[in-house]
Protein backbone atom coordinates (compact mmCIF):
# COMPACT_ATOMS: atom_id res chain seq x y z
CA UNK A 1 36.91 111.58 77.88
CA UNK A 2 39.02 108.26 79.14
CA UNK A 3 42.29 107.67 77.75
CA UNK A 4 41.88 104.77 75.22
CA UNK A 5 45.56 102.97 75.97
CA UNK A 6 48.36 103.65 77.38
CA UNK A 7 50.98 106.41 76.03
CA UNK A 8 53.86 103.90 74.60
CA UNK A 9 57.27 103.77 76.57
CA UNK A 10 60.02 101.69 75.44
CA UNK A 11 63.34 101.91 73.27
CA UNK A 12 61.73 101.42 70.17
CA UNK A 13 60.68 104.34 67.79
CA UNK A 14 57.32 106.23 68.32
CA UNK A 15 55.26 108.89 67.34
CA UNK A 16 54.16 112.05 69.31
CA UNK A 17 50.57 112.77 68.67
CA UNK A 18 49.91 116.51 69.28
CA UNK A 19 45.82 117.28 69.44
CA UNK A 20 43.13 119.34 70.80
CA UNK A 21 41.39 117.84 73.67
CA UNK A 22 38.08 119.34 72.05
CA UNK A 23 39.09 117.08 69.08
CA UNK A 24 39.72 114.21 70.97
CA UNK A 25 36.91 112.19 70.06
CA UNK A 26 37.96 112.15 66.63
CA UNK A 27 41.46 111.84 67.42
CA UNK A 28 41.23 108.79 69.88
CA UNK A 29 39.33 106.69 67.04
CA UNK A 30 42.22 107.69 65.07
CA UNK A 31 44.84 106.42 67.47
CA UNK A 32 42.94 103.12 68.38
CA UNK A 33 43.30 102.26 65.03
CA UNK A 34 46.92 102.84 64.43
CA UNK A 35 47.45 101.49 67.72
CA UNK A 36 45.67 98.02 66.69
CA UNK A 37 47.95 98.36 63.37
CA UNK A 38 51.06 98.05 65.79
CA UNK A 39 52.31 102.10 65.78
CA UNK A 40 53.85 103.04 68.85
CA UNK A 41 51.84 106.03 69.91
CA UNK A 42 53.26 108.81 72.70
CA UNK A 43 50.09 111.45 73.76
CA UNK A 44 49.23 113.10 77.01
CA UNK A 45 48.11 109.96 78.59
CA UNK A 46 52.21 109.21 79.22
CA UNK A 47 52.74 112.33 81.40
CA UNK A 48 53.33 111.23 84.93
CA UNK A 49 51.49 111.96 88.07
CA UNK A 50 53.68 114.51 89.65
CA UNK A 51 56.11 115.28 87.39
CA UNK A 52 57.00 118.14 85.02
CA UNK A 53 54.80 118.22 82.15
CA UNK A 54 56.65 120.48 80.26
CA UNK A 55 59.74 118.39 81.08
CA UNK A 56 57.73 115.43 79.95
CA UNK A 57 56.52 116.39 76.86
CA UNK A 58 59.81 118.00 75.87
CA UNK A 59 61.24 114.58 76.13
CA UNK A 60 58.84 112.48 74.05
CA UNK A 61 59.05 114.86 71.51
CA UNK A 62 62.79 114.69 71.12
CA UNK A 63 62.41 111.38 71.08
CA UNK A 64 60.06 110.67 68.55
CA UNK A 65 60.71 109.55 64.92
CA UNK A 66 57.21 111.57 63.89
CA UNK A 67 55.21 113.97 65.30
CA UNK A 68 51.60 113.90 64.42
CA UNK A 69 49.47 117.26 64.57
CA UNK A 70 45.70 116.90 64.26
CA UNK A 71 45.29 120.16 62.93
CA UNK A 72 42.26 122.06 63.69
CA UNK A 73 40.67 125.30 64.74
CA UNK A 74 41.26 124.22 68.27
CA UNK A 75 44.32 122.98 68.21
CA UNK A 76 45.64 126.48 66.09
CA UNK A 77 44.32 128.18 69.20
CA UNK A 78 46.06 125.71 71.85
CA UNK A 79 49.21 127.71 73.17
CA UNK A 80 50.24 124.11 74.09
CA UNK A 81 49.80 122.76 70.66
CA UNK A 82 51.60 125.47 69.06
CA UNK A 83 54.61 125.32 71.48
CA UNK A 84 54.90 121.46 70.74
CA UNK A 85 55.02 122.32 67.24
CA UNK A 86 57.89 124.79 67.67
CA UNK A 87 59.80 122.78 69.35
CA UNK A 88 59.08 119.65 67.07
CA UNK A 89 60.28 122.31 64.27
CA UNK A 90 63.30 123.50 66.22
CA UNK A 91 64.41 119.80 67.22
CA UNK A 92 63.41 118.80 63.31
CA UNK A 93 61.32 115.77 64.07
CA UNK A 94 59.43 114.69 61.28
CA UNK A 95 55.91 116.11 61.39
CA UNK A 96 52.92 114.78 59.74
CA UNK A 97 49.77 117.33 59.09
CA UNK A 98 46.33 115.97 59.73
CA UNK A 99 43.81 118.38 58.88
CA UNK A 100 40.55 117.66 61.10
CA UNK A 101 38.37 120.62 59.72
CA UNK A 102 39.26 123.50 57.13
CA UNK A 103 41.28 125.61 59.31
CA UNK A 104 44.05 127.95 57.72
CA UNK A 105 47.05 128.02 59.22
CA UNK A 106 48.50 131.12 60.36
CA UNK A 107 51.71 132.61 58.38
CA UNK A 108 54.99 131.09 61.00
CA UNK A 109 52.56 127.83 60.56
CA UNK A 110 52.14 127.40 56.81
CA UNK A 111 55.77 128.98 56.55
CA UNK A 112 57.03 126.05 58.07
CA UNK A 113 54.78 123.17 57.09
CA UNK A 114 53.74 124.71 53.40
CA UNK A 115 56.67 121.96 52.05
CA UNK A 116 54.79 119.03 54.05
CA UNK A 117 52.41 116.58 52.32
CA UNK A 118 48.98 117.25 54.46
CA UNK A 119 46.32 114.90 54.81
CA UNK A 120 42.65 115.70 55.29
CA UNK A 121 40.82 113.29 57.79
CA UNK A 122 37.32 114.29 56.27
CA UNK A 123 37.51 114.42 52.66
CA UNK A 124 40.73 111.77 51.93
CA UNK A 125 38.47 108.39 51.44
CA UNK A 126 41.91 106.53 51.63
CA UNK A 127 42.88 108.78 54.90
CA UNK A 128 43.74 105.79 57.25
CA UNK A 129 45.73 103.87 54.62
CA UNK A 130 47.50 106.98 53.31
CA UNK A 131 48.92 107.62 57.44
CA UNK A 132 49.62 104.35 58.31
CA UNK A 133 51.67 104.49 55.07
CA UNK A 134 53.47 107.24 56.04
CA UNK A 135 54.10 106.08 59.40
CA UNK A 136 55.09 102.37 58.32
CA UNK A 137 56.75 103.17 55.28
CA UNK A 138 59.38 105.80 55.59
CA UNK A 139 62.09 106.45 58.41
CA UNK A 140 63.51 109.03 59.70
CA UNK A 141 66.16 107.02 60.81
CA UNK A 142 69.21 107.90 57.81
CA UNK A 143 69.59 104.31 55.93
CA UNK A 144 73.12 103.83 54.38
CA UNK A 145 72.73 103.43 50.89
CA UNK A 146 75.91 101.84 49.04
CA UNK A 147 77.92 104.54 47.24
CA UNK A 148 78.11 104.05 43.66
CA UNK A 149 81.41 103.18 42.13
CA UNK A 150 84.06 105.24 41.65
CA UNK A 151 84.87 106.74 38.10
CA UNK A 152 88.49 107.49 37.26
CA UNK A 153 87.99 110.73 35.45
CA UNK A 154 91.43 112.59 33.56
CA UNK A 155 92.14 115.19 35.32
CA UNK A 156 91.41 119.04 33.55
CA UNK A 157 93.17 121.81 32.83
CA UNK A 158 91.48 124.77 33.31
């Protein structure tokens, strides 16, 4: 299946999309659209001729504010997939669930992602507005909030 755009590569933040290529119908509509909507997208498309995929991938993913995971029965049998998601995990990038089918996810899986808000391409009528939401709206970049004023408290005896 052709490569819909390029894989983004710049300075400015991106996300890593993580997929199975069975799934990549599905997945490539999804990405054209938040492409269009101005996310900067990093998938397999951005691995150079010649070079060190691993080493490649690696990269993008430690560079990425998210990390997308189209979750599926496919992609839960990928060894690729899964060792993106480790190392997404281990490097504590940001991941965002997508749910393609109604795969479980195996126990180190839902371990780790159990405290993540999922969404569920098929049955969420409001799926594309609720992930560009969560891809526009929140950073992972740390914002510096003001600190509140000091209060001079007495000092207790205890």
């Amino acid at each position: 299946m052709k490569k819909p755009f390029p894989a983004y590569r710049g300075t400015e933040p991106y996300v890593f999309v993580c997929y199975a290529h069975s799934d990549a119908a599905r997945v490539y509509a999804d990405l054209e659209a938040l492409n269009s909507e101005g996310i900067n997208l990093w998938y397999d498309e951005g691995i150079t001729a010649g070079s060190s995929w691993r080493a490649e991938i690696a990269t993008a993913i430690k560079g990425a504010s998210r990390f997308l995971f189209f979750i599926s029965g496919a992609s839960l049998q990928s060894t690729h997939c899964l060792r993106e998601v480790d190392f997404a995990l281990n490097n504590e990038i940001e991941i965002v669930p997508i749910y393609l089918d109604d795969s479980t996810l195996p126990g180190e899986l839902e371990l780790a992602l159990s405290r993540l808000h999922a969404l569920f391409r098929e049955s969420d009528s409001m799926y594309m507005d609720h992930l560009l939401s969560s891809l526009k709206g929140g950073s992972s970049e740390r914002i510096e909030r003001p600190k509140p004023p000091s209060k001079i408290t007495k000092k207790r005896a205890w």
